[in-house]
Each structure stands twice: as structure tokens, then as C-alpha cells.
Short mmCIF file of the C-alpha atoms (twelve columns), coordinates in Angstrom:
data_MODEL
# 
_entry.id   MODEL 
# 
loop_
_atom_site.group_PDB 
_atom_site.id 
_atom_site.type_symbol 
_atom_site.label_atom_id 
_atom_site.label_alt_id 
_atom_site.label_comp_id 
_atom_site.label_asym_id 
_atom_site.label_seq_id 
_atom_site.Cartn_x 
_atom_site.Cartn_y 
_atom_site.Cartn_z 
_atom_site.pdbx_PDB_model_num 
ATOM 1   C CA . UNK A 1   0.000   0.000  0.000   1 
ATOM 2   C CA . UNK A 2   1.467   3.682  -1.066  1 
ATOM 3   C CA . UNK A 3   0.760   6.516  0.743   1 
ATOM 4   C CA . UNK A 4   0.799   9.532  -0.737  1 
ATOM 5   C CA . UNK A 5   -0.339  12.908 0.953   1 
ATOM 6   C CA . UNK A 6   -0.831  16.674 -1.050  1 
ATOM 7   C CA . UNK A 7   -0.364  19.474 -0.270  1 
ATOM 8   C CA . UNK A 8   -0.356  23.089 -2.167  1 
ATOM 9   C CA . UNK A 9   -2.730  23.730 -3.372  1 
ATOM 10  C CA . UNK A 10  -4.784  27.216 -3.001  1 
ATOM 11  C CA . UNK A 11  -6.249  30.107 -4.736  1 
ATOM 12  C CA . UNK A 12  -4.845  32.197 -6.726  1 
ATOM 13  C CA . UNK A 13  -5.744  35.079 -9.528  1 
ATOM 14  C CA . UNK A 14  -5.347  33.926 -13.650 1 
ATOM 15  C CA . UNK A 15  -2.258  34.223 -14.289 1 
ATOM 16  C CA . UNK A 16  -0.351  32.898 -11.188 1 
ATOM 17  C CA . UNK A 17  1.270   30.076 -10.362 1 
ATOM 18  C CA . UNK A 18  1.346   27.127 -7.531  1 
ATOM 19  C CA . UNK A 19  3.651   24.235 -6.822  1 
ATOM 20  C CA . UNK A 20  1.566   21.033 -6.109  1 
ATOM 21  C CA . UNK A 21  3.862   18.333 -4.138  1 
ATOM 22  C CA . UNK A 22  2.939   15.078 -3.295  1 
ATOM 23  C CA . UNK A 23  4.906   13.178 -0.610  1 
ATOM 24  C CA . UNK A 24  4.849   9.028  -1.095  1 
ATOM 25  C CA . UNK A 25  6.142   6.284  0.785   1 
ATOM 26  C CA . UNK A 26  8.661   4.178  -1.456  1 
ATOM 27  C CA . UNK A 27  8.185   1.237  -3.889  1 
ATOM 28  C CA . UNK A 28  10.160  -1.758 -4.319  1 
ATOM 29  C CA . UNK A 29  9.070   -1.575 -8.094  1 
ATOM 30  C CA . UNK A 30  11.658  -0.284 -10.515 1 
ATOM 31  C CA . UNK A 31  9.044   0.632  -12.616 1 
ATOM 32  C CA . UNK A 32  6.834   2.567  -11.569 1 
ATOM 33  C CA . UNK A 33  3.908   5.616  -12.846 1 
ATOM 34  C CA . UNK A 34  2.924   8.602  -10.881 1 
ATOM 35  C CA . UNK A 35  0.676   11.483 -11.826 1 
ATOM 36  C CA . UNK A 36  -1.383  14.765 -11.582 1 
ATOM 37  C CA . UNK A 37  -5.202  14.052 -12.304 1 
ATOM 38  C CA . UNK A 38  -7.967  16.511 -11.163 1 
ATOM 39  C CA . UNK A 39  -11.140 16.582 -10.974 1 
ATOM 40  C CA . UNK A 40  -13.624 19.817 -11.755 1 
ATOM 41  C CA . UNK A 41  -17.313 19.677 -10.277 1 
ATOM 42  C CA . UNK A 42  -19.290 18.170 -12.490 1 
ATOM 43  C CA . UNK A 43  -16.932 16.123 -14.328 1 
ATOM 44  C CA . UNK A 44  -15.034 13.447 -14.508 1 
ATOM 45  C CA . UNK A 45  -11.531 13.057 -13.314 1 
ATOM 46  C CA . UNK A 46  -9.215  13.237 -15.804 1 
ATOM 47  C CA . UNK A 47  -5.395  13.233 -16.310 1 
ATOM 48  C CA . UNK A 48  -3.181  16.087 -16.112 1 
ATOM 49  C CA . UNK A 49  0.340   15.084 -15.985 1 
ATOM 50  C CA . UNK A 50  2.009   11.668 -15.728 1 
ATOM 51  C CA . UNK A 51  5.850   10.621 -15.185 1 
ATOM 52  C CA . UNK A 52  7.287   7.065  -15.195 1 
ATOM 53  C CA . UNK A 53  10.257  5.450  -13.439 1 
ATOM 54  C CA . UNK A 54  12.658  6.961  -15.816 1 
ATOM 55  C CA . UNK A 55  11.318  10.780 -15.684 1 
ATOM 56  C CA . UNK A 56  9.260   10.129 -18.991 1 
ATOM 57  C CA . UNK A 57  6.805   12.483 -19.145 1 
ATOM 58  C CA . UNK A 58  3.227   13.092 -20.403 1 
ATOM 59  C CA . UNK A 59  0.662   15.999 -20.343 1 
ATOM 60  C CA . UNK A 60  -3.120  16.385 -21.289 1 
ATOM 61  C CA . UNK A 61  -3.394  19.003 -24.091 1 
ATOM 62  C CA . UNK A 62  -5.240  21.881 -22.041 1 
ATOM 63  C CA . UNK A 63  -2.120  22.402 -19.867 1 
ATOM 64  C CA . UNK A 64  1.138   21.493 -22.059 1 
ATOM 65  C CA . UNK A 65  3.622   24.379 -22.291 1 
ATOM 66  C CA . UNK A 66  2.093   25.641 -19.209 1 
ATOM 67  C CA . UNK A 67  2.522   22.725 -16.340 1 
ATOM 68  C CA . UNK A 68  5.535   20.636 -15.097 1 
ATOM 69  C CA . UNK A 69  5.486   17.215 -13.851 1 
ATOM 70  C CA . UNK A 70  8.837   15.699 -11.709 1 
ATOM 71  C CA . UNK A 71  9.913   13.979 -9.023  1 
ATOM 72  C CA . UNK A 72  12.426  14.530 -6.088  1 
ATOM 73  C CA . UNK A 73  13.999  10.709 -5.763  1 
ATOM 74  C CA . UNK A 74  15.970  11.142 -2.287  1 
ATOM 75  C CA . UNK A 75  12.917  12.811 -0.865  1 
ATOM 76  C CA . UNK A 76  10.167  10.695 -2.392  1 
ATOM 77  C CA . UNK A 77  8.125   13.969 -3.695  1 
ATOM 78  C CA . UNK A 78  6.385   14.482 -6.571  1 
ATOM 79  C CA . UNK A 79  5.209   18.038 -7.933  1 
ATOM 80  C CA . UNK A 80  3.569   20.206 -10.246 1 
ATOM 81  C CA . UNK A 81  4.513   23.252 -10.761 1 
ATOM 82  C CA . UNK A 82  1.433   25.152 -12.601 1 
ATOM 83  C CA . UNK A 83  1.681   28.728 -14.635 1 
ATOM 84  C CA . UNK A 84  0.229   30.768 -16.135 1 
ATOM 85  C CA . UNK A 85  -3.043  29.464 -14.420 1 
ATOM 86  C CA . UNK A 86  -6.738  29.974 -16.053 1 
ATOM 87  C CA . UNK A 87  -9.881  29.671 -14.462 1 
ATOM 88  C CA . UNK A 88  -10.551 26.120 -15.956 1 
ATOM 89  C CA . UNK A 89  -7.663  24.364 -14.007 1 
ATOM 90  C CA . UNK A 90  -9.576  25.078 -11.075 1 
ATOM 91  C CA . UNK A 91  -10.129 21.582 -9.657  1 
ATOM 92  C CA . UNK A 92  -9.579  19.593 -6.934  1 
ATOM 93  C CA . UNK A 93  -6.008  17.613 -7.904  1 
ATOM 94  C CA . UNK A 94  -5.345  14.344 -6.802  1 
ATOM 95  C CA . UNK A 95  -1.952  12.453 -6.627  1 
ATOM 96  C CA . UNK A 96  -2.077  8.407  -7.850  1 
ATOM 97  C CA . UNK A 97  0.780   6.412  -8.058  1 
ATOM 98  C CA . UNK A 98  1.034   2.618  -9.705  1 
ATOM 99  C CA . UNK A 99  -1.209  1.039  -11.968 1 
ATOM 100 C CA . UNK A 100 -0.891  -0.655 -15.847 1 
ATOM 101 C CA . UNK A 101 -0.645  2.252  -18.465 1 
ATOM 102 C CA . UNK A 102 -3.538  2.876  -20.789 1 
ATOM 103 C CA . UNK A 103 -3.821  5.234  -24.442 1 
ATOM 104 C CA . UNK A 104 -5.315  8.062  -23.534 1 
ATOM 105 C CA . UNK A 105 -6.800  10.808 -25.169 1 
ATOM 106 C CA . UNK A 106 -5.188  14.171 -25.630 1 
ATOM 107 C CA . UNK A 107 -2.463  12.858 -24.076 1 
ATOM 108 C CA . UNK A 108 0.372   10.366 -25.354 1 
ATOM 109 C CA . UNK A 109 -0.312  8.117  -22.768 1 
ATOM 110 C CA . UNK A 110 -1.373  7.915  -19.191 1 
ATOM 111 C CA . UNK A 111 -1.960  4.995  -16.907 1 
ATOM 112 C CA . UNK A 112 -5.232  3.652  -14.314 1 
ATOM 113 C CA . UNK A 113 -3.787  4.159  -10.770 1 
ATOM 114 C CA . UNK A 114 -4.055  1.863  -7.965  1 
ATOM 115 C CA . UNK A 115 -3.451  4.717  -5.392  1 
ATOM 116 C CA . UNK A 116 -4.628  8.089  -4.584  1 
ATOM 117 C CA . UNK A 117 -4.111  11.015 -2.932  1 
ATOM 118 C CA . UNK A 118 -6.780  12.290 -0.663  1 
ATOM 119 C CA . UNK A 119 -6.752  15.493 -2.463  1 
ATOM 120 C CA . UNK A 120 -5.786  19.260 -2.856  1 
ATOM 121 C CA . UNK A 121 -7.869  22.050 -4.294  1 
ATOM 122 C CA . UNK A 122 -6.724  24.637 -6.773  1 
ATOM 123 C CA . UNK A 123 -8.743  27.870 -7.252  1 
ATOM 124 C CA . UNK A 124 -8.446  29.944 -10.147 1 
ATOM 125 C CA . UNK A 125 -10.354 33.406 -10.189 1 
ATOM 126 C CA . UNK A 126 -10.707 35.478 -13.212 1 
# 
């Protein structure tokens, strides 16, 4: 069982930024997926931003160019850094970790976790 715990999150004007980190108890897995999904009310939860074992990265279309996945491997933390933030990222973002990868669409790939976060929410105001 992973643990992973949020925190970061906040509100903020369009246009700002925020750094999303995710702290998670290690795997004996050399491979391994962790990732950024959020969900908006309303809708369904969706991916954001993905990394693998070997910093691979992959992002949903809405937020390329503007988000930044990576992880912190001596201190078992993952972030987001988010900029240039719009009113439609608001969300409540969750942190997964393990799982099989799946296609996914907008987005290179992405994978189905098997744990999650218990949540951070993001704000956006216009």
C-alpha cells in the first residue's frame, strides 16, 4: 500500500502560479507511474500530468507548455509546478501512483492508478 499525501494547493488570480507536491512512501518496483489528475465539479476526473520510473513524461493538451510534472527521488516527492493558471484548471487535484498504463486521449499516454491522494484544491479566479 502507497501513501501519498498533497499538499499546495490554493487560490490564486489567472495568471499565477502554484507548486503542487505530493509526498509518497517508497516502492520496491523499478518501474513505476505517478501522476497529476484533477477533478472539476461536475466532471469526470481526468489526467493532467504523468511521469514514469525513468522521468518520462506526459501531459493532457489543455495544460502542455504551461505545467511541469517531476519527481524529487531522495525525498520521495512528486510536484507540479502550474503557470500561467486559467480559471478552468480550477479543480480539486489528486496524486495516484502505480497502476498498468492505458492510451489516452489528448495525451500520449497515461496509466489507471491503484493509489490516490486524498486530495488538494486549486482555485483559479478570473
Amino acid at each position: 500500500q502507497r501513501r501519498l499525501v498533497e499538499s499546495g494547493g490554493g487560490s490564486v488570480q489567472a495568471g499565477g502560479s502554484l507548486r503542487l507536491s505530493c509526498s509518497y512512501s517508497q516502492t520496491t518496483s523499478t518501474k513505476f507511474y505517478m501522476g497529476w489528475f484533477r477533478q472539476a465539479p461536475g466532471k469526470e476526473r481526468e489526467a493532467v500530468a504523468v511521469i514514469d520510473s525513468y522521468d518520462i513524461t506526459s501531459y493532457t493538451d489543455s495544460v502542455r507548455g504551461r505545467f511541469t510534472i517531476s519527481k524529487d527521488n531522495a525525498e520521495n516527492i512528486l510536484y507540479l509546478q502550474m503557470n500561467n493558471l486559467k480559471p478552468e484548471d480550477t479543480a480539486m487535484y489528486y496524486c495516484a501512483a502505480d497502476g498498468p498504463t492505458i492510451p489516452a486521449q489528448h495525451m500520449g499516454w497515461s496509466f489507471k492508478p491503484t493509489h490516490w491522494g486524498q486530495g488538494t484544491q486549486v482555485t483559479v479566479s478570473s
